Each structure stands twice: as C-alpha cells, then as structure tokens.
Amino acid sequence: MRDDQKSSAPQVDLEELVAESDFGGRQPVGFAYGILLVTAIAWSLFQLWYASPLPFIFGFGIFNDTQARSIHLGFALFLAFTSYPAFKSSPRNRIPLIDWIFALVGAFAGAYLFLFYRELALRPGQPTDFDLLTAGVGILVLLEATRRSLGIPMVIVATAFITYTFVGPYMPEVIQHKGASLAKFLNHQWLVTEGVYGVALGVSTSFVFLFVLFGTLLDRVGAGNWLMQISVALLGRFRGGPAKVAVISSALNGVVSGSSVSNVVSGGIFTIPLMKRTGLSGVKAGAIEAASSINGQIMPPVMGAAAFLMVEYVGIPYSEIVKHAALPAIASYLALLYIVHLEAVKIGSQPLQRETMPMKMRLLRTGLGISSMIIVLCLLYYGVIAIQATFGPSAAWALALITAVIYVGTVWLASRYPNLELDDPNAPVIHVPRAWDVTRTGLDFLIPLVVLLWCLMVDQLSPGLSAFWGCATLIGIVLTRKPLIALFRGQSVPTALHEGINDLLQGLAQGARSMIGIAVATATAGIVVGTITLTGLGLMMTDFVEYLSGGNVILMLLLIAAASLVLGMGIPTTANYILVATLMAPVVVELGAQAGLAIPLIAVHLFVFYFGIMADITPPVGLAAFAAAAISKEDPIKTGLQGAFYSLRTAILPFVFIFNPALLLIGYDNWWELTVAVAASLAAILIFSAATMNWFVTRSRLWESAVLLVACFALLRPDWFIDQFYPKYVERPAQEFMTRVAEAPDNYRMAVKVVGFNLNGDEVEKTVSLRLGPKKPAPERLRQMGLTVTALGDTVSITNVQFGSYAKRIGLDVGYEIIAVLEPARRPSTLWPIGAALLAVGGIALVQRSRVRRSEKLQAA
C-alpha cells in the first residue's frame, strides 16, 4: 500500500464512524440519493416554517403542536430507514426494497395524527380498528428505527417498559399495578399526546431541530475551522499547548456541534497528533480530546439538546438554565485545562513555535485586544438598546440594515487576507498564528451567534423563535459569503454563488440527517414516559427508591448516577436524560424534602444531565472514546478509562450543587457573597484536579493529596462545617408566610416546611424551596409558581396547585399545610472554613516547594 493510501485510511474510517453515529452510514447514488436529499431538505424547511412567524403573517400553513409533532416523526422515520442500513452487511450505496417499504409505512404511521387529525378529534377515546392497527404497526416500526439509529439497548429499555404495562399485576408489590388492555395501551401511546407524541418529541419539534441545524450551518460556512484556529492562536504558545487547544476548541465547538463524536473527530484529527508530538502518550491524548468534547454539551450559551428539554421539565426560561449551568461548566473546563497543564509539566512538554516579539509589544497587543473586545460588547449592547428605544416598532428593520452593513464590512476585511488553514500536525514544525490574524478572517461568523444569544438572553424570545432568527441569519451568510469574497477579490461570482447554494442545500440536508437519532430517541423515550403515566410508576418510584436507598440521600444519588451511566452506555444523552429525569427527578426532590433538604429542581435535572453526558466516555461503550482512539490508534477501552479518570472533576460537581446550590448561583443576596462562592468553587475544582493527578507543585505524597481533598471539600461545602455547630434555619410561625412572601426580594428562594398525607394515607413532613419571582403582592407571586394558599388564623393551607406548575414539580399538593417558614439563621461566616482550607493548601504548596528546592540543590551538587 502506498504512503498516501496509508495516511488516508484512518480518515476514511473516521468519516464512516461519524456517518454511522450522526447521519446514518448510507450514501446512495442516483434516484435514491435525490429522494434522500430532497426529503431531508424538506424536513429542514418545514421546521424553519413552523418555528417562524411567517405562518401567522400569511395566514396559512399554521400547525398546532400535535400536528407538527406528527409531521416531525413522519420525516424522522422515513429518513431513519433510508439513511440507516439494517445490518453492518447491508448495502451502503443503495436502498433495498424492504427499507423503502419500512420508510413509507413509518412515514404514514408517524404522520397519522396529522393526516387524520380531524377524524381523531371527533371521536376521542374511541379508536377504530384501523387506528389501533396503525398504532401497533407504528410502535413496531419505531422500535426498528430505534435499533438502526441508536442500537439495541434503547430497544431493550423500551420493550421492558412495554412489557411492564401488561405484567403489572404480577410484579412485586412495591411496583405493582392493575395492568392495561392492548387497546388502551395503543391509544395511550400513539393516538394521544401522553406517549410517543409527548413533551420530549414536542421539544425536539419546537426547537431542538433548529439548534442542531444552526450548528450544522455554522460549521458548513467554516466557523468550526475558524474556532479551532483561534484556540491554536490563543493557547498554542503555552506549555502543553496542543492539549489546551483541544480543551478550548471543544468548548467553542460545543456551540457548533452538539455531537460528542463529531466534536472529537473535527478537532481531534489536528490536536491528537500534536499532543503525541509533545510527548503525551496516545491514550492520554485521545482521552483529553474525548473528555473535552463530551463537555461541549454542558457549556453555555448553546448546550446539548437535553438542556432544552429542561425548559419544559423544570418550567423556567432557557436564559435561567444557562445562568445556573454556567459556573459548573466553566469550572469543569478550567479543571481540565489544569489537568493537561499538569500532564505537560510531568513530561517536560515544550510550547509550540511562535513568532518572536518583545514582551512590551506582546502586552500592548493583548491589552488592546481585551479592551477592544470590551468596547465592542458595550457598543453592541447599548447600541441595540438605543436603536430599539429610538425606532420603536421599526427597530427590527433598522437593526437588520445595520447588521447587513456590518456583515458586508467584515466579509470585505476577511477578503483582504488569504484563508488561513491549520498546519499539518504531523509536520516537523507547526506555526502558531497571531490571534488577530485569525480573528479578522471570520468576524462575520460572530453575527449569527450574537443574533441567537441576543434573542435568547436579552429579548428572552422562545428558544424556537431565537433559533429561527439565528438560522435565518446563517442562511443569508451561507448564500452570500463566498460570492461577496469572490466579488471583493475579483474572482468569479457565479461560481461562488453556485458553491454557496450547494453549501446551503447540503447544510439543510445534513442538519436534518443529524436530527434523525434525536427525533427517534425522543419518540422512543415517549414510550417510557407513556408507560409511567399509564401505570402510575412515577408515583411508585418514590417508595421503590426509598426502599433501595434506605432513605439515604447520598446513596439515592449514587444509584441514580449509576443508572444514568449504565443507560448511557447504549442510548444517547437526550434519551438518557428523558428516562432518568422523568423517573428519578421527582423522587430526589421528594426524598430530599422529607430529609429536610430543600433541593432546587434545576439542581436535580442538571445532576441527571451531567451523568448522561459522562456515559459518552465511560467504557465499555463510550463512542467519544472510540472516536478518539481511532485517531490516536490506541486501545479504545484504555482511552475511555483514562478519559473517565480525567472526567472525575465533572462527576463530583453534580453532587456538590445538590447540597450546595451556590454553585448554580442560587441563594445569594449580594455580589460579595457571590464573588466569594465563585472564587472558592473554582479554586476547589482545581485543587481536586491536583489531588487526583497526584501532582501540585511537584509529585504529591499520599498525605498531601489527602489534605488537598479535605481542603477541596471545605471550599465546595464550607457550610457543612458550620452546620455541625449552628442550625441553618430559624423556624418562623406559618402565619408570617404571606407577609414574608410579599416582602421577599426579587427572585428569592424561600424554604418552608409543609405537612400532609401521601397517596398511601401516611403523613409526611418535608422541606421545599419556593422560587419567588419579581416582587409583587403575595398572592400573585404564589400564582406565578402555580400555588394558591388560604390563611385562616394560625393555619396556612394549600388550596390549589396548578397541574404541571413549578409547585407541582417540587411535590406540593392540595391539602398540605405550611407549618413553618425557614429563615436563614445568623451564624459564623463561611469565610472561616474557606480561609482554613486556603491556608492548608498554601502550607502544602510551601512544603512541596521546599522539597523541590532541596532536590535542585542535590542535583547541582
């Protein structure tokens, strides 16, 4: 085999791995290719139309949620059978007849609620034989599509829940139910919105698709390569630079790609060979890339698909979810940067070659870069606010015009310089470009990101509408960027326009094919959710988990973490999150409340989300680790184990924010407390990394690592030490409840004790955290969370809990009584344990520094 053939073989294998994982491995030719391409593009166009305001402007093509979900699933099932071969031996370059049949049957069954919406609405709860036949065939076809696109484990999970529906009377008493008839099961799962067409598929339809499409188009226009170059420019000159580039580029690439596998491949092809050249073993290089890539899903502002499901499950805006998730994500990435730095120090790694420049000039350029960025951000924010205030209803047109001018200007700037490409990572020397040289070639890539984030975070539009405007902006850029560059460079504009149109069509098709697995996963997860609502399993899980854990919250969390990891070995993060969150999130809140812990609901859902992501790297089935091992040519199991070890810093964070919600920026009254909490948390995760790596200033001794771990605990949970001597709350009488609700500051979290009877007739007492919104009269603030109370004398009773509200989600119910308001007690500051921990860490640093100096003296002698 020739050398060029040898070098291209791994690339082919990687492309096949990404295709099998994200798009389906089939690439037909001829007529079949045209059908596949047109269908995928049609799906993307339908989703853009559905999310846009255009149907309401023109007065046609308006679909309700149920109809849109049905069309969404119809497209997904058709593409699943045409894109994913049945077996490894099945042809990749053509679509067999049986797959065409499956595709058409699946499309009909999936779109059944749309096709016969009026007929089904006129006979609710009275399905015909044809309805039931379609439902039965639809479930079987969905399971086959799941097997092809997601693997057999997800099918086993769904089948187990289906079986549970019918064998309920024969199950152990703790999870026993009366069972259901076949007709009731089929109606519940397929013909209403309680099962397959439930919340999960609704979220996939409403906005997950558009965020995936946004990332695909952004990558198609060249933003992925640009972000990688920026990472190289910023970090390549430091010790362990390639590994740090892998970390930062994966964090940035998380905006572009929601797939751990494609994140590994897109960046790892460059970073893994570079890491190996600096002295890291292939296993560690692959593990660093895999560990960085899986965390792209937890990095705001655009997180993985499961994060958007939290909008529905937790009942808070996406901007709030981003706020709560930001600090743990930043801490996780900083810790990984520190880990790779320690690995570089251990092996004496040297930085990549960089341009020689006087220190004064380097500091000046850095200062100018940072100050310019701050000035631009300020001008952007206050400029948009000023335009909105000046132009009122016409502000959108003014902003569009200004954005177009800025876009043309940034493309003109990019056209003046050659397109930068990454150097060959296998070449003897690699050049680290200057940051501005890279930045100026892609400033226009920031425009759609700014549009998306402005709509999400400032205007607080719905995620779907925000993603639509981001995608609309990107479509304009994909179509016009190459023609504009060709115009400014004096090249052929028609040729560039043709390339732009082709990029757009391929991007729309690729975005749709990337969604097949997510759409099928959310539909199949709907079977599990439907089983829970049909059988009442969710209510029984509290008793079941309490029985297994003995009521111990830590043991319960360990069980849930283990369940997430095991399920995640065979199913994607999104489906894993749906299953575990649906079953376990209410259980954690309920059992924690009974144990006196007012655990915020968002903390529980992020806990499940984090461990679902961890499954992507955990052996024996960690697809991210397999992709990294394919590049590094190392054993995938060893790569996965090393990556899981690096990811320990991610694994401890969920346990921390369950007991210390401060990590989620919850529970602080002033900026000083918040600053201390943030600094302590970031220091703690770095210290934890040093302890687990057994290296701080130098190689640590066992007792030194132990001291660092204790200090880490003290920084992450300083209140634990104070809790041992001082009560956390002071109980105030229930009759003060309404007064305190009215007087509480904006977005205050109030802990209260409630007592009531559960479904078994047993009296339970629990502590819950009420999330109060903006300051308003007490009844209005309570109604915002779905709660109505009545105060009669000393008794405060809950008289109404709105279905699906925040109050319902945290376990409150009609008939419960509020028996006490928990006011934070006056006690010593958490600065005492934080200060003691920092002193201990400083002491270890001094001890190790003196040991290094003695070693240096001995070597010199």
JSON list of C-alpha atoms in Angstrom, two decimals, residues 440-520:
[
{"chain": "A", "resi": 440, "resn": "ARG", "atom": "CA", "xyz": [-10.11, 39.16, 11.27]},
{"chain": "A", "resi": 441, "resn": "THR", "atom": "CA", "xyz": [-10.78, 36.33, 8.76]},
{"chain": "A", "resi": 442, "resn": "GLY", "atom": "CA", "xyz": [-14.04, 35.29, 10.42]},
{"chain": "A", "resi": 443, "resn": "LEU", "atom": "CA", "xyz": [-15.61, 38.17, 12.32]},
{"chain": "A", "resi": 444, "resn": "ASP", "atom": "CA", "xyz": [-18.80, 37.65, 10.32]},
{"chain": "A", "resi": 445, "resn": "PHE", "atom": "CA", "xyz": [-19.21, 34.22, 11.96]},
{"chain": "A", "resi": 446, "resn": "LEU", "atom": "CA", "xyz": [-20.00, 36.04, 15.20]},
{"chain": "A", "resi": 447, "resn": "ILE", "atom": "CA", "xyz": [-23.09, 37.74, 13.75]},
{"chain": "A", "resi": 448, "resn": "PRO", "atom": "CA", "xyz": [-25.44, 34.71, 13.87]},
{"chain": "A", "resi": 449, "resn": "LEU", "atom": "CA", "xyz": [-24.13, 33.86, 17.35]},
{"chain": "A", "resi": 450, "resn": "VAL", "atom": "CA", "xyz": [-24.87, 37.39, 18.53]},
{"chain": "A", "resi": 451, "resn": "VAL", "atom": "CA", "xyz": [-28.35, 37.25, 16.98]},
{"chain": "A", "resi": 452, "resn": "LEU", "atom": "CA", "xyz": [-29.09, 33.92, 18.66]},
{"chain": "A", "resi": 453, "resn": "LEU", "atom": "CA", "xyz": [-27.79, 34.94, 22.07]},
{"chain": "A", "resi": 454, "resn": "TRP", "atom": "CA", "xyz": [-29.47, 38.34, 21.96]},
{"chain": "A", "resi": 455, "resn": "CYS", "atom": "CA", "xyz": [-32.83, 36.76, 21.22]},
{"chain": "A", "resi": 456, "resn": "LEU", "atom": "CA", "xyz": [-32.32, 34.11, 23.91]},
{"chain": "A", "resi": 457, "resn": "MET", "atom": "CA", "xyz": [-30.74, 36.09, 26.72]},
{"chain": "A", "resi": 458, "resn": "VAL", "atom": "CA", "xyz": [-31.77, 39.73, 26.26]},
{"chain": "A", "resi": 459, "resn": "ASP", "atom": "CA", "xyz": [-35.09, 39.77, 24.42]},
{"chain": "A", "resi": 460, "resn": "GLN", "atom": "CA", "xyz": [-35.89, 36.36, 26.01]},
{"chain": "A", "resi": 461, "resn": "LEU", "atom": "CA", "xyz": [-37.77, 35.09, 22.98]},
{"chain": "A", "resi": 462, "resn": "SER", "atom": "CA", "xyz": [-38.73, 31.42, 22.96]},
{"chain": "A", "resi": 463, "resn": "PRO", "atom": "CA", "xyz": [-35.84, 29.06, 22.14]},
{"chain": "A", "resi": 464, "resn": "GLY", "atom": "CA", "xyz": [-37.55, 28.06, 18.89]},
{"chain": "A", "resi": 465, "resn": "LEU", "atom": "CA", "xyz": [-38.02, 31.61, 17.64]},
{"chain": "A", "resi": 466, "resn": "SER", "atom": "CA", "xyz": [-34.49, 32.56, 18.74]},
{"chain": "A", "resi": 467, "resn": "ALA", "atom": "CA", "xyz": [-33.06, 29.61, 16.83]},
{"chain": "A", "resi": 468, "resn": "PHE", "atom": "CA", "xyz": [-35.14, 30.55, 13.79]},
{"chain": "A", "resi": 469, "resn": "TRP", "atom": "CA", "xyz": [-33.66, 34.05, 13.65]},
{"chain": "A", "resi": 470, "resn": "GLY", "atom": "CA", "xyz": [-30.18, 32.60, 14.17]},
{"chain": "A", "resi": 471, "resn": "CYS", "atom": "CA", "xyz": [-30.73, 30.10, 11.33]},
{"chain": "A", "resi": 472, "resn": "ALA", "atom": "CA", "xyz": [-32.23, 32.79, 9.08]},
{"chain": "A", "resi": 473, "resn": "THR", "atom": "CA", "xyz": [-29.14, 34.92, 9.59]},
{"chain": "A", "resi": 474, "resn": "LEU", "atom": "CA", "xyz": [-26.90, 31.94, 8.86]},
{"chain": "A", "resi": 475, "resn": "ILE", "atom": "CA", "xyz": [-28.78, 31.06, 5.68]},
{"chain": "A", "resi": 476, "resn": "GLY", "atom": "CA", "xyz": [-28.07, 34.57, 4.41]},
{"chain": "A", "resi": 477, "resn": "ILE", "atom": "CA", "xyz": [-24.39, 34.20, 5.28]},
{"chain": "A", "resi": 478, "resn": "VAL", "atom": "CA", "xyz": [-24.05, 30.76, 3.66]},
{"chain": "A", "resi": 479, "resn": "LEU", "atom": "CA", "xyz": [-25.60, 32.08, 0.45]},
{"chain": "A", "resi": 480, "resn": "THR", "atom": "CA", "xyz": [-23.67, 35.34, 0.23]},
{"chain": "A", "resi": 481, "resn": "ARG", "atom": "CA", "xyz": [-20.29, 34.91, 1.93]},
{"chain": "A", "resi": 482, "resn": "LYS", "atom": "CA", "xyz": [-18.46, 33.18, -0.91]},
{"chain": "A", "resi": 483, "resn": "PRO", "atom": "CA", "xyz": [-19.96, 35.44, -3.62]},
{"chain": "A", "resi": 484, "resn": "LEU", "atom": "CA", "xyz": [-19.01, 38.56, -1.65]},
{"chain": "A", "resi": 485, "resn": "ILE", "atom": "CA", "xyz": [-15.44, 37.34, -1.10]},
{"chain": "A", "resi": 486, "resn": "ALA", "atom": "CA", "xyz": [-15.21, 36.48, -4.80]},
{"chain": "A", "resi": 487, "resn": "LEU", "atom": "CA", "xyz": [-16.50, 39.96, -5.68]},
{"chain": "A", "resi": 488, "resn": "PHE", "atom": "CA", "xyz": [-14.01, 41.71, -3.41]},
{"chain": "A", "resi": 489, "resn": "ARG", "atom": "CA", "xyz": [-11.14, 39.56, -4.72]},
{"chain": "A", "resi": 490, "resn": "GLY", "atom": "CA", "xyz": [-12.13, 39.94, -8.38]},
{"chain": "A", "resi": 491, "resn": "GLN", "atom": "CA", "xyz": [-12.92, 36.26, -8.81]},
{"chain": "A", "resi": 492, "resn": "SER", "atom": "CA", "xyz": [-15.89, 34.51, -10.48]},
{"chain": "A", "resi": 493, "resn": "VAL", "atom": "CA", "xyz": [-19.06, 35.48, -8.61]},
{"chain": "A", "resi": 494, "resn": "PRO", "atom": "CA", "xyz": [-21.41, 32.99, -10.40]},
{"chain": "A", "resi": 495, "resn": "THR", "atom": "CA", "xyz": [-19.12, 30.09, -9.46]},
{"chain": "A", "resi": 496, "resn": "ALA", "atom": "CA", "xyz": [-19.01, 31.27, -5.85]},
{"chain": "A", "resi": 497, "resn": "LEU", "atom": "CA", "xyz": [-22.79, 31.72, -5.81]},
{"chain": "A", "resi": 498, "resn": "HIS", "atom": "CA", "xyz": [-23.23, 28.16, -7.07]},
{"chain": "A", "resi": 499, "resn": "GLU", "atom": "CA", "xyz": [-20.94, 26.94, -4.25]},
{"chain": "A", "resi": 500, "resn": "GLY", "atom": "CA", "xyz": [-22.96, 28.93, -1.71]},
{"chain": "A", "resi": 501, "resn": "ILE", "atom": "CA", "xyz": [-26.25, 27.44, -2.90]},
{"chain": "A", "resi": 502, "resn": "ASN", "atom": "CA", "xyz": [-24.74, 23.96, -2.78]},
{"chain": "A", "resi": 503, "resn": "ASP", "atom": "CA", "xyz": [-23.41, 24.59, 0.75]},
{"chain": "A", "resi": 504, "resn": "LEU", "atom": "CA", "xyz": [-26.88, 25.69, 1.86]},
{"chain": "A", "resi": 505, "resn": "LEU", "atom": "CA", "xyz": [-28.63, 22.65, 0.38]},
{"chain": "A", "resi": 506, "resn": "GLN", "atom": "CA", "xyz": [-26.05, 20.28, 1.82]},
{"chain": "A", "resi": 507, "resn": "GLY", "atom": "CA", "xyz": [-26.25, 22.04, 5.18]},
{"chain": "A", "resi": 508, "resn": "LEU", "atom": "CA", "xyz": [-30.05, 21.76, 5.28]},
{"chain": "A", "resi": 509, "resn": "ALA", "atom": "CA", "xyz": [-29.82, 18.08, 4.37]},
{"chain": "A", "resi": 510, "resn": "GLN", "atom": "CA", "xyz": [-27.02, 17.36, 6.82]},
{"chain": "A", "resi": 511, "resn": "GLY", "atom": "CA", "xyz": [-28.84, 19.16, 9.62]},
{"chain": "A", "resi": 512, "resn": "ALA", "atom": "CA", "xyz": [-31.94, 17.02, 9.03]},
{"chain": "A", "resi": 513, "resn": "ARG", "atom": "CA", "xyz": [-29.93, 13.79, 8.96]},
{"chain": "A", "resi": 514, "resn": "SER", "atom": "CA", "xyz": [-28.20, 14.82, 12.18]},
{"chain": "A", "resi": 515, "resn": "MET", "atom": "CA", "xyz": [-31.66, 15.06, 13.78]},
{"chain": "A", "resi": 516, "resn": "ILE", "atom": "CA", "xyz": [-32.80, 11.52, 12.91]},
{"chain": "A", "resi": 517, "resn": "GLY", "atom": "CA", "xyz": [-31.30, 9.94, 16.03]},
{"chain": "A", "resi": 518, "resn": "ILE", "atom": "CA", "xyz": [-32.55, 12.69, 18.33]},
{"chain": "A", "resi": 519, "resn": "ALA", "atom": "CA", "xyz": [-36.10, 12.60, 16.94]},
{"chain": "A", "resi": 520, "resn": "VAL", "atom": "CA", "xyz": [-36.26, 8.80, 17.14]}
]
